[in-house]
Amino acid sequence: MAGFSSRIICYKLQLQTMTYYPTIGLEIHAELKTRTKMFCNSKNDSDETEPNVNVCPICMAHPGTLPVINKEAVRHILRIGTAIKGTIADFSEFDRKSYFYPDIPKGYQISQYEHPLVTNGELLGVAITRVHLEEDTARSIHAHGKSLVDFNRAGIPLMELVTEPVLKDAETAGRFARELQLLLRTLSASGANLEKGEMRIEANVSISSSKDAFGTKVEVKNINSFRSVERAIAYEIQRQTALIESGGKVSQETRGWDEAKQVTFHQRFKEGSADYRYFPEPDLPKLIISEIPEFTSAALKASLPELPWERRARYESLGIRKEYIEALMQDEFINAMFEGVAQHASKKDTTLIGLAANYIVSDIVGLMQDQKVEETCAYKNPKEFQKVFYKLVEMIKENKVSSRGAKDILALLYRSGGDPEVIAQERGLLQSHDVDFLRMSVLHVLQEQTKAVEEYQAGKEASLQYLIGMSMKKTKGAGNPAKLKELIVEELKSKLG
Ligand code: ADP
Ligand code: MG
């Protein structure tokens, strides 16, 4: 997405007296997939719609209760840290971050400050500062002149990942956020769904007239799609540029992204970190990671599945065209279809694998974009669809169906299920290898289409295509176009000779 708005900015910059260098740093939160909450036994269920059912005295901060660290959540952060080649802390601890708000029952959030679980690391070449573990806040709902609080979310384990201020443009920031989503899903660490609030992105944006100095940063919140990440950053660069150009000064503030108006708006001026009065959480033990056998670096490494960049490299080695690889990576359903073929085909069968990639990117993606998968796809279980898809791709490879026929069969399979061979038979889409039958059909066409024959013989190539088309029609789609072409050329040659 080459960002419509970023092009406008380039245009505007040309009219300006100065060049400005944008700097962007991201802070990304993600709810971790665990059975229970971060410090208690209440259920971690982001799909729960009834408010205040997944609560207990601990996450409701009743006096005298004690938190207990969720090991599953720690493990998620350590695996993320290992995947991004970060430094896993040996000593780590939790801290209290104090502030008052109705969505924070204790009056503080348990987070990490000086000793996060992970420091350093990199993703898509973007340097990562830290990855730490904290607890989510409750959800506030403001409606009908009232404010309501749902505590189901309070205490759900939350990852916070902070990048260095090294991003230079909106598109790269968007790409980074998408890659992180893919990584979190690959690791089964988070559903990372932006619309559900499982993943939340905050962008820090500044501009400077010097390459070697940072400008004052503005933090943008309430961004709820990847497209909005790009647009909010582009907007903010534009706003700050206009502000400075008109003699103004950027002030350090938190702004919100208004999706309807496509603008950022002032929310509050930034508080310094001292205001949170961070101090180590006295109710929790310190963590000495090296003392936990499952958390040695070797054990963590061994627990990682194939990572997104490793998967891309494998697809490249299978001969998949570069422009297809991203399309095959971006959606779980699409990826499952492709893996269904890639994992079951012999590695050397690049024809079969290439055909599968082709039909997935050009047909299944289109079918999915028609409507939501859940509504139209006949297969609730992608494994079942993988099987019939594999069978269809084999039929295509063996020339049993034409590419046109295959597209029709695929659409039918997608919507109503079934067996590709049976569908092909019923709809007369099986290609005939009966050469005598095909030759008879071709001869009929050549007799009927004297004008096209003359034109072809006079050198008009398009007429050959027409004759092939008519022959396919004559065979009711059963003829393979390549074979029909061969027969037409052969017959016309012998006619001349
Ligand atoms: P704070 O103390 O305000 O939280 P940090 O230094 O911890 O600031 O950085 C928070 C985020 O802001 C990080 O993602 C970082 O990359 C980013 N950031 C820091 N300085 C700048 C800057 N000048 N321009 C853009 N982003 C920045
Ligand atoms: Mg900070």
Short mmCIF file of N, CA, C and O in Angstrom, two decimals, residues 123-178:
data_model
loop_
_atom_site.label_atom_id
_atom_site.label_comp_id
_atom_site.label_asym_id
_atom_site.label_seq_id
_atom_site.Cartn_x
_atom_site.Cartn_y
_atom_site.Cartn_z
N LEU A 123 13.35 -7.27 14.39
CA LEU A 123 12.33 -7.89 13.54
C LEU A 123 12.27 -7.06 12.26
O LEU A 123 12.12 -5.84 12.33
N LEU A 124 12.38 -7.72 11.12
CA LEU A 124 12.44 -7.04 9.82
C LEU A 124 13.49 -5.94 9.81
O LEU A 124 13.29 -4.89 9.22
N GLY A 125 14.58 -6.19 10.53
CA GLY A 125 15.67 -5.20 10.55
C GLY A 125 15.40 -4.01 11.46
O GLY A 125 16.22 -3.09 11.52
N VAL A 126 14.28 -4.01 12.17
CA VAL A 126 13.96 -2.90 13.08
C VAL A 126 14.43 -3.28 14.49
O VAL A 126 14.06 -4.34 15.01
N ALA A 127 15.26 -2.42 15.08
CA ALA A 127 15.81 -2.73 16.41
C ALA A 127 14.73 -2.63 17.48
O ALA A 127 13.95 -1.68 17.51
N ILE A 128 14.69 -3.64 18.34
CA ILE A 128 13.70 -3.68 19.42
C ILE A 128 14.40 -3.35 20.73
O ILE A 128 15.51 -3.85 21.00
N THR A 129 13.78 -2.49 21.51
CA THR A 129 14.38 -2.07 22.77
C THR A 129 14.14 -3.12 23.85
O THR A 129 15.05 -3.54 24.54
N ARG A 130 12.87 -3.51 24.00
CA ARG A 130 12.52 -4.43 25.08
C ARG A 130 11.18 -5.10 24.83
O ARG A 130 10.36 -4.60 24.05
N VAL A 131 10.98 -6.24 25.48
CA VAL A 131 9.69 -6.88 25.50
C VAL A 131 9.42 -7.23 26.95
O VAL A 131 10.22 -7.92 27.59
N HIS A 132 8.36 -6.70 27.51
CA HIS A 132 8.09 -7.04 28.91
C HIS A 132 6.67 -7.55 29.11
O HIS A 132 5.84 -7.55 28.18
N LEU A 133 6.41 -8.01 30.32
CA LEU A 133 5.14 -8.64 30.66
C LEU A 133 4.40 -7.77 31.67
O LEU A 133 5.01 -7.26 32.62
N GLU A 134 3.12 -7.59 31.46
CA GLU A 134 2.32 -6.84 32.43
C GLU A 134 0.90 -7.38 32.42
O GLU A 134 0.62 -8.41 31.81
N GLU A 135 0.00 -6.71 33.12
CA GLU A 135 -1.40 -7.16 33.14
C GLU A 135 -2.26 -6.11 32.44
O GLU A 135 -1.98 -4.92 32.49
N ASP A 136 -3.32 -6.60 31.78
CA ASP A 136 -4.22 -5.67 31.09
C ASP A 136 -5.12 -4.97 32.10
O ASP A 136 -5.29 -5.43 33.24
N THR A 137 -5.68 -3.86 31.68
CA THR A 137 -6.63 -3.11 32.52
C THR A 137 -8.04 -3.60 32.21
O THR A 137 -8.26 -4.34 31.26
N ALA A 138 -9.01 -3.16 33.01
CA ALA A 138 -10.41 -3.47 32.70
C ALA A 138 -10.83 -2.66 31.48
O ALA A 138 -10.09 -1.78 31.01
N ARG A 139 -12.02 -2.96 30.96
CA ARG A 139 -12.50 -2.22 29.79
C ARG A 139 -13.58 -1.23 30.26
O ARG A 139 -14.53 -1.63 30.93
N SER A 140 -13.41 0.04 29.91
CA SER A 140 -14.42 1.05 30.26
C SER A 140 -15.36 1.23 29.09
O SER A 140 -14.92 1.27 27.94
N ILE A 141 -16.62 1.31 29.39
CA ILE A 141 -17.62 1.54 28.35
C ILE A 141 -18.39 2.81 28.71
O ILE A 141 -18.94 2.91 29.81
N HIS A 142 -18.34 3.77 27.81
CA HIS A 142 -19.05 5.04 28.07
C HIS A 142 -20.26 5.08 27.15
O HIS A 142 -20.11 5.16 25.93
N ALA A 143 -21.45 4.96 27.74
CA ALA A 143 -22.66 4.95 26.90
C ALA A 143 -23.84 5.49 27.69
O ALA A 143 -23.92 5.33 28.91
N HIS A 144 -24.77 6.10 26.98
CA HIS A 144 -26.01 6.62 27.55
C HIS A 144 -25.74 7.49 28.79
O HIS A 144 -26.42 7.38 29.80
N GLY A 145 -24.72 8.32 28.70
CA GLY A 145 -24.41 9.22 29.80
C GLY A 145 -23.85 8.53 31.04
O GLY A 145 -23.73 9.13 32.10
N LYS A 146 -23.52 7.23 30.88
CA LYS A 146 -22.97 6.50 32.03
C LYS A 146 -21.62 5.91 31.65
O LYS A 146 -21.35 5.68 30.48
N SER A 147 -20.81 5.66 32.65
CA SER A 147 -19.57 4.93 32.41
C SER A 147 -19.63 3.61 33.15
O SER A 147 -19.91 3.57 34.35
N LEU A 148 -19.40 2.53 32.41
CA LEU A 148 -19.46 1.19 32.98
C LEU A 148 -18.08 0.55 32.87
O LEU A 148 -17.31 0.88 31.97
N VAL A 149 -17.78 -0.36 33.77
CA VAL A 149 -16.49 -1.03 33.72
C VAL A 149 -16.69 -2.54 33.71
O VAL A 149 -17.41 -3.09 34.53
N ASP A 150 -16.04 -3.20 32.72
CA ASP A 150 -16.07 -4.66 32.63
C ASP A 150 -14.69 -5.18 33.04
O ASP A 150 -13.69 -4.90 32.37
N PHE A 151 -14.64 -5.95 34.13
CA PHE A 151 -13.35 -6.40 34.67
C PHE A 151 -12.88 -7.75 34.09
O PHE A 151 -11.88 -8.28 34.55
N ASN A 152 -13.61 -8.29 33.11
CA ASN A 152 -13.15 -9.56 32.52
C ASN A 152 -11.73 -9.43 31.98
O ASN A 152 -10.96 -10.37 31.99
N ARG A 153 -11.41 -8.25 31.44
CA ARG A 153 -10.10 -8.05 30.83
C ARG A 153 -9.03 -7.71 31.87
O ARG A 153 -7.82 -7.83 31.60
N ALA A 154 -9.44 -7.25 33.04
CA ALA A 154 -8.47 -6.82 34.06
C ALA A 154 -7.62 -8.00 34.49
O ALA A 154 -8.13 -9.02 34.96
N GLY A 155 -6.32 -7.89 34.30
CA GLY A 155 -5.41 -8.96 34.73
C GLY A 155 -5.07 -9.97 33.66
O GLY A 155 -4.34 -10.93 33.92
N ILE A 156 -5.57 -9.78 32.44
CA ILE A 156 -5.16 -10.67 31.35
C ILE A 156 -3.69 -10.38 31.03
O ILE A 156 -3.29 -9.23 30.99
N PRO A 157 -2.87 -11.43 30.84
CA PRO A 157 -1.45 -11.17 30.56
C PRO A 157 -1.26 -10.37 29.28
O PRO A 157 -1.88 -10.66 28.26
N LEU A 158 -0.40 -9.38 29.36
CA LEU A 158 -0.19 -8.47 28.25
C LEU A 158 1.30 -8.36 27.96
O LEU A 158 2.11 -8.16 28.86
N MET A 159 1.64 -8.49 26.68
CA MET A 159 3.02 -8.23 26.24
C MET A 159 3.13 -6.77 25.87
O MET A 159 2.23 -6.23 25.26
N GLU A 160 4.23 -6.12 26.26
CA GLU A 160 4.51 -4.81 25.68
C GLU A 160 5.85 -4.89 24.98
O GLU A 160 6.85 -5.29 25.57
N LEU A 161 5.85 -4.55 23.70
CA LEU A 161 7.09 -4.53 22.91
C LEU A 161 7.36 -3.10 22.48
O LEU A 161 6.46 -2.41 21.99
N VAL A 162 8.58 -2.65 22.70
CA VAL A 162 8.95 -1.27 22.36
C VAL A 162 10.09 -1.30 21.34
O VAL A 162 11.08 -2.00 21.53
N THR A 163 9.93 -0.56 20.26
CA THR A 163 11.03 -0.49 19.28
C THR A 163 11.88 0.73 19.57
O THR A 163 11.46 1.68 20.21
N GLU A 164 13.09 0.72 19.05
CA GLU A 164 13.94 1.90 19.08
C GLU A 164 13.35 2.93 18.11
O GLU A 164 12.62 2.57 17.18
N PRO A 165 13.68 4.21 18.31
CA PRO A 165 13.20 5.21 17.35
C PRO A 165 14.01 5.15 16.06
O PRO A 165 14.87 6.00 15.83
N VAL A 166 13.76 4.14 15.24
CA VAL A 166 14.59 3.92 14.05
C VAL A 166 13.78 3.87 12.76
O VAL A 166 14.34 3.80 11.68
N LEU A 167 12.45 3.88 12.88
CA LEU A 167 11.64 3.81 11.66
C LEU A 167 11.58 5.20 11.03
O LEU A 167 11.58 6.21 11.74
N LYS A 168 11.55 5.21 9.70
CA LYS A 168 11.66 6.50 9.00
C LYS A 168 10.38 6.87 8.23
O LYS A 168 10.24 7.97 7.74
N ASP A 169 9.52 5.89 8.04
CA ASP A 169 8.31 6.20 7.27
C ASP A 169 7.13 5.33 7.70
O ASP A 169 7.32 4.29 8.34
N ALA A 170 5.95 5.79 7.33
CA ALA A 170 4.71 5.15 7.76
C ALA A 170 4.58 3.72 7.24
O ALA A 170 4.15 2.82 7.96
N GLU A 171 4.97 3.50 6.00
CA GLU A 171 4.79 2.17 5.41
C GLU A 171 5.64 1.12 6.10
O GLU A 171 5.19 0.01 6.34
N THR A 172 6.89 1.47 6.42
CA THR A 172 7.78 0.51 7.10
C THR A 172 7.21 0.19 8.49
O THR A 172 7.27 -0.95 8.94
N ALA A 173 6.66 1.21 9.14
CA ALA A 173 6.05 0.99 10.46
C ALA A 173 4.88 0.02 10.33
O ALA A 173 4.72 -0.90 11.14
N GLY A 174 4.06 0.21 9.30
CA GLY A 174 2.92 -0.68 9.06
C GLY A 174 3.39 -2.11 8.79
O GLY A 174 2.83 -3.08 9.31
N ARG A 175 4.45 -2.23 8.00
CA ARG A 175 4.97 -3.55 7.66
C ARG A 175 5.49 -4.24 8.91
O ARG A 175 5.29 -5.44 9.11
N PHE A 176 6.18 -3.49 9.77
CA PHE A 176 6.71 -4.05 11.01
C PHE A 176 5.55 -4.59 11.87
O PHE A 176 5.62 -5.71 12.40
N ALA A 177 4.49 -3.80 12.01
CA ALA A 177 3.36 -4.21 12.86
C ALA A 177 2.70 -5.47 12.31
O ALA A 177 2.34 -6.38 13.07
N ARG A 178 2.58 -5.56 10.98
CA ARG A 178 2.00 -6.77 10.37
C ARG A 178 2.88 -7.99 10.62
O ARG A 178 2.39 -9.08 10.89
#
